[in-house]
Amino acid sequence: MPKDSGIGASSKRREDVRFLTGAGNYTDDINVAGQAYVYFLRSDIAHGRITGLDTSAAEAMPGVVKVFTGKDFEGVGGMPCGWEVTDKHGAPMQEPAHPILAQGKVRHVGDPIAAVVADSLEQARDAAEAIDLEIEELPAVIDMKAAAQEGAVLVHDDLKNNICYDWQLGETDDAKVNEVFAGAAHVTTLDLVNNRLVANPMEPRVAVGEYKRGTDEYTLYTTSQNPHVIRLLMCAFVLGLPEHKVRVVAPDVGGGFGTKIFHYAEEAFCTFAAKACNRPVKWTSSRSEAFMSDAHGRDHVSTIELALDADNNFIGLRTNTYANLGAYLSTFSSSVPTWLHGTLMAGNYKTPVVQVNVRAMFTNTVPVDAYRGAGRPEATFQLERVVDKAARELGVDPIALRRQNFITQFPYDTPVALTYDTGDYNGTMDKLEAAADLAGFAARRAASEAKGKLRGLGINCYIEACGIAPSNIVGMLGARAGLYDAATVRVNATGSISVMVGAHSHGQGHETAFPQVVADMIGIDESMVEIVHGDTSKIPFGMGTYGSRSLAVCGSAMVKATEKVIDKAKKIAAHLLEASEADIELKDGQFSVAGTDKSVAWGDVTLTAYVPHNFPLEVEPGLEETAFYDPANFTFPSGAYACEVELDPETGQVTIEAFTAADDFGNIVNPMIVDGQVHGGIGQGIGQALLENCAYDENGQLLSASFMDYAMPRADDVPFYGVDHSSQTPCTHNPLGVKGCGEAGAIGSPPAVVNAVLDAMNSGGKAVDHIDMPVSPSRVWAAMNS
């Protein structure tokens, strides 16, 4: 029977009441008395030298408060990168300056040049048009491989070339790798592109800066996934402000998908300008601005080689990837193609020799950083495409080939620096085969062929690493911040509880799932627990929400803080019951003495904590505890996905007829929320596989700069999903046994879709080895008719 409450129950998302009734409080809903508005003048060319910038006409226009240029930020720190990568030769990455407003040069379309603060947005926009700007246009470098060539146009004049780093992981002995491939019975090689994406969360980015001169205090309201990190970066690296004088608030946030992790120039600008103008300053991104100022995702070009022995065992894997970083380093961009990508190239397989090579390139494009999955989708796409191609070349069943090479013994040390603590890949595949009714596929294919359509089946396996940790290890790998999290559990006198968490909820359902955990531990109703997040003045220092880390890391801190509360409450209960603390048990909100009928209710104990008339002398009054949790290892969710497509050979149109996901997320707190997370991730993965593509021309002009040209998935592009997460191998090193689920769908779905399309094409008699995403009708038709 399904549980009604607590861990394992599909409790309805309490936060949805305010969202569905229009009562959400988003950053754009926040208006501070006397606020002004800022409009950014952005570059309309990809690469150029600023030769003239006259703002006098703009400054004289009605309503203008102040016009800012790069000169106003000379001596102010630029936007920092939070992860220093060391290349394969031991040298630190090239790390160019990233100014808040352009200083001397512009390096991508959308680079901010000047900012006009005015009484209204319309006045600010009109004044920006009056700025006299002269730019000497320079050749732009867009293609990553061209950017790597000697003599290529430099994105940054002060760098020796456009290569941020040349990085390697796994087997460093090239001769050994070459020997493995030379002795292989079969080698499959595949060239592929992981297309550039724009995250496009429903809510665009917004920032409101406020400064109180009387107390010398700043407040930034912003659409952020991690307010404490924004405050830290802005204070320590950008504006040099005293951290205790800065408050960052991220209220309700309408989706992030990674693109709202990062500290952006607009946030720093609004904070800076609020003091310079002595009034609050607000910026709301337009959708057009978002396309050219939000960090993009993916954009890898790779060659992957898989070596197999005569028995079809994987014996070697080698990848060579060009990763586009764009014009500047974003907050975590350097880590995405390296430690979040290379470490997952072993996948679910026991390949003994793996070598990962990555060259990260600067180009005259919008910066690229983490997007749902962040490195893990790129790794999975390469690996699962080359495995599928190998199966086709060898004439073997793709599921059987995968099963033969699955890791089956845990813990397992991969050749690429990770230790998988637990998993059951065969068990998950068993679940998939049953849930997707793979035995009935042949009949469904025949039915499609009777209609003149081709039907294809695509299989994919994935593993991801979540809850990046521990801090001391990632510090040695270049992380410039800790990756722990924190929670404070404050019990009120009447027994209700406020839990202040470092994680941020912007669609994950924390306000529902987190109370389920605390309520389950104590035995009280979930409605007695509230979650407080998003305000640095109220919550302990935490690292925010990304990388499917919230429950595994912040949830574990919450568990530890709750355990401290229970331990203290037992001391009080023991005193009230005149018993030994060791004999006190807590169940269903009642403290009892083991083996007796003596008990006292949770509410009586909590009231005693704040009205300590009958109280143990050695115990402090009150009932509030804080815990920090730094994980001992990553968590490793895994799964197997199946996609069935129908293809019209006359038009190239692909329709997804069925999609089934079998995931191992460890223990599940709220199955309904997990279903929703998987659904959303699959939808985004289908969008990448079939529709989405951020494209530039050779001059660096963004060709897909609006929804007119950038195809987002709609309801009729996705099927009803089959989701199964009953295959559970709990994580062995966090107290909840959870693994994380927020990115899985986006990791596992793209290769499943592409594999299905290729299976359909090959079933029609056309031998096609690969087709790059997005698998659009024009690309499919061209491949079918080439």
GROMACS .gro file of N, CA and C in nm, residues 501-628:
model
  384
  501VAL      N    1   1.737   2.614   0.520
  501VAL     CA    2   1.826   2.529   0.441
  501VAL      C    3   1.909   2.611   0.345
  502GLY      N    4   2.029   2.562   0.318
  502GLY     CA    5   2.117   2.628   0.221
  502GLY      C    6   2.080   2.601   0.078
  503ALA      N    7   2.005   2.493   0.054
  503ALA     CA    8   1.958   2.463  -0.082
  503ALA      C    9   1.848   2.560  -0.121
  504HIS      N   10   1.828   2.576  -0.251
  504HIS     CA   11   1.724   2.665  -0.302
  504HIS      C   12   1.627   2.585  -0.388
  505SER      N   13   1.498   2.611  -0.370
  505SER     CA   14   1.396   2.539  -0.446
  505SER      C   15   1.342   2.627  -0.559
  506HIS      N   16   1.354   2.579  -0.681
  506HIS     CA   17   1.299   2.651  -0.796
  506HIS      C   18   1.236   2.550  -0.892
  507GLY      N   19   1.154   2.464  -0.833
  507GLY     CA   20   1.086   2.362  -0.909
  507GLY      C   21   1.107   2.222  -0.854
  508GLN      N   22   1.199   2.207  -0.760
  508GLN     CA   23   1.235   2.074  -0.710
  508GLN      C   24   1.135   2.020  -0.607
  509GLY      N   25   1.054   2.107  -0.545
  509GLY     CA   26   0.958   2.060  -0.446
  509GLY      C   27   1.013   2.046  -0.306
  510HIS      N   28   1.115   2.125  -0.272
  510HIS     CA   29   1.174   2.115  -0.139
  510HIS      C   30   1.074   2.143  -0.029
  511GLU      N   31   0.982   2.236  -0.053
  511GLU     CA   32   0.888   2.275   0.052
  511GLU      C   33   0.793   2.160   0.087
  512THR      N   34   0.789   2.059   0.001
  512THR     CA   35   0.709   1.940   0.028
  512THR      C   36   0.795   1.824   0.076
  513ALA      N   37   0.901   1.794   0.003
  513ALA     CA   38   0.981   1.674   0.032
  513ALA      C   39   1.063   1.689   0.159
  514PHE      N   40   1.123   1.805   0.183
  514PHE     CA   41   1.203   1.822   0.304
  514PHE      C   42   1.120   1.804   0.431
  515PRO      N   43   1.000   1.863   0.441
  515PRO     CA   44   0.918   1.837   0.560
  515PRO      C   45   0.881   1.689   0.577
  516GLN      N   46   0.867   1.616   0.466
  516GLN     CA   47   0.838   1.473   0.479
  516GLN      C   48   0.947   1.403   0.558
  517VAL      N   49   1.072   1.441   0.536
  517VAL     CA   50   1.183   1.376   0.605
  517VAL      C   51   1.181   1.410   0.754
  518VAL      N   52   1.170   1.539   0.786
  518VAL     CA   53   1.173   1.580   0.926
  518VAL      C   54   1.053   1.524   1.001
  519ALA      N   55   0.935   1.534   0.939
  519ALA     CA   56   0.814   1.484   1.004
  519ALA      C   57   0.822   1.334   1.027
  520ASP      N   58   0.880   1.261   0.932
  520ASP     CA   59   0.894   1.117   0.946
  520ASP      C   60   0.987   1.081   1.061
  521MET      N   61   1.093   1.157   1.076
  521MET     CA   62   1.189   1.128   1.182
  521MET      C   63   1.129   1.149   1.321
  522ILE      N   64   1.041   1.249   1.333
  522ILE     CA   65   0.986   1.283   1.464
  522ILE      C   66   0.852   1.213   1.488
  523GLY      N   67   0.778   1.191   1.378
  523GLY     CA   68   0.647   1.131   1.392
  523GLY      C   69   0.536   1.232   1.407
  524ILE      N   70   0.550   1.347   1.343
  524ILE     CA   71   0.448   1.452   1.347
  524ILE      C   72   0.393   1.474   1.207
  525ASP      N   73   0.289   1.554   1.196
  525ASP     CA   74   0.229   1.582   1.066
  525ASP      C   75   0.320   1.673   0.985
  526GLU      N   76   0.328   1.648   0.855
  526GLU     CA   77   0.414   1.728   0.767
  526GLU      C   78   0.378   1.876   0.770
  527SER      N   79   0.252   1.906   0.795
  527SER     CA   80   0.208   2.046   0.795
  527SER      C   81   0.271   2.126   0.909
  528MET      N   82   0.331   2.059   1.007
  528MET     CA   83   0.394   2.128   1.119
  528MET      C   84   0.537   2.173   1.086
  529VAL      N   85   0.583   2.140   0.965
  529VAL     CA   86   0.721   2.172   0.926
  529VAL      C   87   0.719   2.268   0.807
  530GLU      N   88   0.787   2.380   0.820
  530GLU     CA   89   0.801   2.473   0.708
  530GLU      C   90   0.948   2.482   0.668
  531ILE      N   91   0.970   2.511   0.540
  531ILE     CA   92   1.106   2.524   0.488
  531ILE      C   93   1.131   2.670   0.454
  532VAL      N   94   1.244   2.721   0.501
  532VAL     CA   95   1.285   2.859   0.473
  532VAL      C   96   1.412   2.852   0.388
  533HIS      N   97   1.411   2.920   0.276
  533HIS     CA   98   1.528   2.916   0.186
  533HIS      C   99   1.536   3.047   0.109
  534GLY      N  100   1.652   3.069   0.048
  534GLY     CA  101   1.665   3.178  -0.049
  534GLY      C  102   1.700   3.313   0.005
  535ASP      N  103   1.724   3.328   0.133
  535ASP     CA  104   1.754   3.459   0.191
  535ASP      C  105   1.876   3.444   0.280
  536THR      N  106   1.987   3.505   0.242
  536THR     CA  107   2.111   3.486   0.316
  536THR      C  108   2.103   3.540   0.459
  537SER      N  109   2.008   3.629   0.486
  537SER     CA  110   1.994   3.681   0.623
  537SER      C  111   1.920   3.584   0.714
  538LYS      N  112   1.861   3.480   0.657
  538LYS     CA  113   1.780   3.387   0.735
  538LYS      C  114   1.836   3.245   0.739
  539ILE      N  115   1.914   3.208   0.641
  539ILE     CA  116   1.954   3.068   0.628
  539ILE      C  117   2.103   3.052   0.655
  540PRO      N  118   2.146   2.933   0.696
  540PRO     CA  119   2.290   2.909   0.714
  540PRO      C  120   2.360   2.907   0.579
  541PHE      N  121   2.491   2.922   0.582
  541PHE     CA  122   2.568   2.928   0.457
  541PHE      C  123   2.564   2.792   0.388
  542GLY      N  124   2.500   2.789   0.273
  542GLY     CA  125   2.491   2.667   0.193
  542GLY      C  126   2.526   2.698   0.050
  543MET      N  127   2.544   2.592  -0.028
  543MET     CA  128   2.596   2.608  -0.164
  543MET      C  129   2.488   2.605  -0.271
  544GLY      N  130   2.360   2.601  -0.231
  544GLY     CA  131   2.255   2.614  -0.330
  544GLY      C  132   2.215   2.483  -0.393
  545THR      N  133   2.145   2.495  -0.506
  545THR     CA  134   2.084   2.380  -0.571
  545THR      C  135   2.131   2.368  -0.714
  546TYR      N  136   2.193   2.258  -0.745
  546TYR     CA  137   2.240   2.223  -0.880
  546TYR      C  138   2.297   2.083  -0.869
  547GLY      N  139   2.317   2.019  -0.981
  547GLY     CA  140   2.385   1.889  -0.980
  547GLY      C  141   2.311   1.782  -0.901
  548SER      N  142   2.177   1.792  -0.893
  548SER     CA  143   2.097   1.691  -0.822
  548SER      C  144   2.151   1.666  -0.682
  549ARG      N  145   2.184   1.775  -0.612
  549ARG     CA  146   2.251   1.763  -0.483
  549ARG      C  147   2.161   1.792  -0.363
  550SER      N  148   2.042   1.848  -0.384
  550SER     CA  149   1.967   1.906  -0.273
  550SER      C  150   1.939   1.806  -0.162
  551LEU      N  151   1.877   1.695  -0.194
  551LEU     CA  152   1.839   1.599  -0.091
  551LEU      C  153   1.960   1.522  -0.040
  552ALA      N  154   2.051   1.485  -0.131
  552ALA     CA  155   2.167   1.406  -0.091
  552ALA      C  156   2.260   1.485   0.000
  553VAL      N  157   2.272   1.615  -0.023
  553VAL     CA  158   2.368   1.696   0.054
  553VAL      C  159   2.296   1.780   0.158
  554CYS      N  160   2.209   1.871   0.115
  554CYS     CA  161   2.138   1.955   0.211
  554CYS      C  162   2.041   1.871   0.294
  555GLY      N  163   1.976   1.773   0.229
  555GLY     CA  164   1.887   1.685   0.304
  555GLY      C  165   1.960   1.609   0.413
  556SER      N  166   2.084   1.571   0.385
  556SER     CA  167   2.162   1.501   0.486
  556SER      C  168   2.198   1.594   0.602
  557ALA      N  169   2.229   1.720   0.571
  557ALA     CA  170   2.253   1.817   0.678
  557ALA      C  171   2.127   1.834   0.763
  558MET      N  172   2.012   1.837   0.696
  558MET     CA  173   1.884   1.850   0.767
  558MET      C  174   1.860   1.730   0.859
  559VAL      N  175   1.892   1.611   0.812
  559VAL     CA  176   1.878   1.491   0.895
  559VAL      C  177   1.967   1.501   1.018
  560LYS      N  178   2.092   1.543   0.997
  560LYS     CA  179   2.185   1.551   1.110
  560LYS      C  180   2.140   1.657   1.211
  561ALA      N  181   2.089   1.770   1.163
  561ALA     CA  182   2.040   1.872   1.255
  561ALA      C  183   1.917   1.822   1.331
  562THR      N  184   1.830   1.749   1.262
  562THR     CA  185   1.711   1.693   1.327
  562THR      C  186   1.751   1.589   1.431
  563GLU      N  187   1.852   1.510   1.401
  563GLU     CA  188   1.901   1.412   1.499
  563GLU      C  189   1.951   1.483   1.625
  564LYS      N  190   2.019   1.596   1.607
  564LYS     CA  191   2.064   1.673   1.724
  564LYS      C  192   1.945   1.723   1.806
  565VAL      N  193   1.842   1.769   1.737
  565VAL     CA  194   1.721   1.816   1.806
  565VAL      C  195   1.658   1.702   1.884
  566ILE      N  196   1.645   1.586   1.822
  566ILE     CA  197   1.585   1.470   1.888
  566ILE      C  198   1.667   1.428   2.010
  567ASP      N  199   1.799   1.430   1.997
  567ASP     CA  200   1.886   1.392   2.109
  567ASP      C  201   1.863   1.486   2.228
  568LYS      N  202   1.853   1.616   2.199
  568LYS     CA  203   1.830   1.711   2.308
  568LYS      C  204   1.690   1.694   2.366
  569ALA      N  205   1.591   1.673   2.278
  569ALA     CA  206   1.454   1.654   2.324
  569ALA      C  207   1.442   1.531   2.412
  570LYS      N  208   1.518   1.427   2.382
  570LYS     CA  209   1.516   1.306   2.465
  570LYS      C  210   1.568   1.335   2.606
  571LYS      N  211   1.666   1.423   2.615
  571LYS     CA  212   1.716   1.461   2.748
  571LYS      C  213   1.605   1.528   2.830
  572ILE      N  214   1.530   1.616   2.763
  572ILE     CA  215   1.421   1.684   2.832
  572ILE      C  216   1.311   1.584   2.869
  573ALA      N  217   1.278   1.496   2.774
  573ALA     CA  218   1.175   1.396   2.800
  573ALA      C  219   1.216   1.304   2.915
  574ALA      N  220   1.342   1.265   2.918
  574ALA     CA  221   1.390   1.179   3.026
  574ALA      C  222   1.372   1.246   3.161
  575HIS      N  223   1.398   1.376   3.166
  575HIS     CA  224   1.381   1.450   3.291
  575HIS      C  225   1.234   1.453   3.331
  576LEU      N  226   1.146   1.480   3.231
  576LEU     CA  227   1.003   1.487   3.261
  576LEU      C  228   0.948   1.352   3.305
  577LEU      N  229   0.999   1.244   3.249
  577LEU     CA  230   0.950   1.111   3.278
  577LEU      C  231   1.026   1.042   3.390
  578GLU      N  232   1.126   1.114   3.442
  578GLU     CA  233   1.208   1.060   3.552
  578GLU      C  234   1.266   0.925   3.515
  579ALA      N  235   1.329   0.924   3.396
  579ALA     CA  236   1.387   0.801   3.344
  579ALA      C  237   1.526   0.828   3.289
  580SER      N  238   1.595   0.721   3.258
  580SER     CA  239   1.726   0.735   3.196
  580SER      C  240   1.709   0.776   3.049
  581GLU      N  241   1.795   0.864   3.005
  581GLU     CA  242   1.790   0.906   2.865
  581GLU      C  243   1.804   0.788   2.770
  582ALA      N  244   1.882   0.689   2.807
  582ALA     CA  245   1.904   0.571   2.723
  582ALA      C  246   1.776   0.491   2.703
  583ASP      N  247   1.678   0.507   2.792
  583ASP     CA  248   1.553   0.430   2.782
  583ASP      C  249   1.444   0.504   2.705
  584ILE      N  250   1.473   0.625   2.661
  584ILE     CA  251   1.369   0.706   2.594
  584ILE      C  252   1.361   0.669   2.447
  585GLU      N  253   1.240   0.645   2.401
  585GLU     CA  254   1.214   0.617   2.260
  585GLU      C  255   1.120   0.722   2.204
  586LEU      N  256   1.137   0.753   2.075
  586LEU     CA  257   1.049   0.850   2.008
  586LEU      C  258   0.979   0.780   1.892
  587LYS      N  259   0.848   0.780   1.897
  587LYS     CA  260   0.769   0.719   1.790
  587LYS      C  261   0.635   0.791   1.780
  588ASP      N  262   0.597   0.824   1.658
  588ASP     CA  263   0.469   0.889   1.632
  588ASP      C  264   0.447   1.011   1.719
  589GLY      N  265   0.553   1.088   1.738
  589GLY     CA  266   0.541   1.212   1.813
  589GLY      C  267   0.527   1.195   1.962
  590GLN      N  268   0.557   1.078   2.014
  590GLN     CA  269   0.549   1.050   2.157
  590GLN      C  270   0.683   0.999   2.208
  591PHE      N  271   0.730   1.059   2.319
  591PHE     CA  272   0.847   1.007   2.387
  591PHE      C  273   0.797   0.911   2.495
  592SER      N  274   0.853   0.792   2.495
  592SER     CA  275   0.809   0.693   2.594
  592SER      C  276   0.929   0.627   2.658
  593VAL      N  277   0.905   0.569   2.774
  593VAL     CA  278   1.009   0.491   2.842
  593VAL      C  279   0.994   0.347   2.799
  594ALA      N  280   1.100   0.292   2.744
  594ALA     CA  281   1.096   0.156   2.690
  594ALA      C  282   1.045   0.058   2.795
  595GLY      N  283   0.950  -0.026   2.754
  595GLY     CA  284   0.898  -0.131   2.841
  595GLY      C  285   0.794  -0.083   2.940
  596THR      N  286   0.751   0.043   2.930
  596THR     CA  287   0.648   0.096   3.021
  596THR      C  288   0.541   0.167   2.939
  597ASP      N  289   0.436   0.212   3.008
  597ASP     CA  290   0.333   0.291   2.941
  597ASP      C  291   0.350   0.440   2.968
  598LYS      N  292   0.463   0.477   3.026
  598LYS     CA  293   0.491   0.619   3.055
  598LYS      C  294   0.532   0.691   2.926
  599SER      N  295   0.470   0.806   2.899
  599SER     CA  296   0.503   0.880   2.777
  599SER      C  297   0.473   1.028   2.795
  600VAL      N  298   0.531   1.107   2.708
  600VAL     CA  299   0.505   1.250   2.703
  600VAL      C  300   0.506   1.292   2.556
  601ALA      N  301   0.416   1.381   2.520
  601ALA     CA  302   0.400   1.419   2.379
  601ALA      C  303   0.510   1.515   2.333
  602TRP      N  304   0.535   1.513   2.203
  602TRP     CA  305   0.632   1.604   2.141
  602TRP      C  306   0.606   1.748   2.181
  603GLY      N  307   0.481   1.792   2.173
  603GLY     CA  308   0.449   1.931   2.205
  603GLY      C  309   0.476   1.968   2.349
  604ASP      N  310   0.458   1.872   2.441
  604ASP     CA  311   0.488   1.900   2.582
  604ASP      C  312   0.638   1.918   2.603
  605VAL      N  313   0.716   1.838   2.534
  605VAL     CA  314   0.862   1.850   2.545
  605VAL      C  315   0.910   1.982   2.486
  606THR      N  316   0.857   2.017   2.369
  606THR     CA  317   0.903   2.142   2.306
  606THR      C  318   0.862   2.263   2.389
  607LEU      N  319   0.745   2.260   2.449
  607LEU     CA  320   0.703   2.372   2.534
  607LEU      C  321   0.794   2.382   2.656
  608THR      N  322   0.830   2.267   2.711
  608THR     CA  323   0.920   2.267   2.826
  608THR      C  324   1.056   2.327   2.789
  609ALA      N  325   1.099   2.307   2.664
  609ALA     CA  326   1.228   2.361   2.621
  609ALA      C  327   1.230   2.514   2.626
  610TYR      N  328   1.113   2.576   2.611
  610TYR     CA  329   1.107   2.722   2.611
  610TYR      C  330   1.043   2.778   2.738
  611VAL      N  331   0.982   2.693   2.816
  611VAL     CA  332   0.931   2.732   2.947
  611VAL      C  333   0.993   2.636   3.048
  612PRO      N  334   1.122   2.656   3.077
  612PRO     CA  335   1.200   2.554   3.148
  612PRO      C  336   1.182   2.557   3.300
  613HIS      N  337   1.056   2.545   3.345
  613HIS     CA  338   1.033   2.542   3.490
  613HIS      C  339   1.073   2.407   3.550
  614ASN      N  340   1.044   2.302   3.476
  614ASN     CA  341   1.084   2.167   3.519
  614ASN      C  342   1.181   2.114   3.414
  615PHE      N  343   1.310   2.140   3.436
  615PHE     CA  344   1.406   2.127   3.326
  615PHE      C  345   1.539   2.075   3.379
  616PRO      N  346   1.606   1.989   3.304
  616PRO     CA  347   1.738   1.940   3.350
  616PRO      C  348   1.840   2.053   3.356
  617LEU      N  349   1.909   2.067   3.465
  617LEU     CA  350   1.999   2.180   3.485
  617LEU      C  351   2.115   2.183   3.386
  618GLU      N  352   2.158   2.064   3.342
  618GLU     CA  353   2.275   2.059   3.254
  618GLU      C  354   2.241   2.089   3.108
  619VAL      N  355   2.114   2.112   3.075
  619VAL     CA  356   2.070   2.134   2.938
  619VAL      C  357   2.031   2.280   2.919
  620GLU      N  358   2.076   2.340   2.809
  620GLU     CA  359   2.038   2.478   2.778
  620GLU      C  360   1.891   2.483   2.736
  621PRO      N  361   1.821   2.592   2.771
  621PRO     CA  362   1.685   2.609   2.719
  621PRO      C  363   1.687   2.622   2.566
  622GLY      N  364   1.567   2.611   2.509
  622GLY     CA  365   1.555   2.624   2.364
  622GLY      C  366   1.574   2.492   2.294
  623LEU      N  367   1.533   2.490   2.166
  623LEU     CA  368   1.545   2.367   2.088
  623LEU      C  369   1.571   2.405   1.942
  624GLU      N  370   1.696   2.425   1.912
  624GLU     CA  371   1.739   2.466   1.778
  624GLU      C  372   1.879   2.414   1.753
  625GLU      N  373   1.899   2.351   1.638
  625GLU     CA  374   2.029   2.294   1.606
  625GLU      C  375   2.064   2.318   1.459
  626THR      N  376   2.193   2.331   1.433
  626THR     CA  377   2.246   2.349   1.297
  626THR      C  378   2.346   2.238   1.268
  627ALA      N  379   2.344   2.193   1.144
  627ALA     CA  380   2.442   2.093   1.101
  627ALA      C  381   2.491   2.126   0.962
  628PHE      N  382   2.619   2.101   0.941
  628PHE     CA  383   2.678   2.109   0.807
  628PHE      C  384   2.712   1.967   0.763
   0.00000   0.00000   0.00000
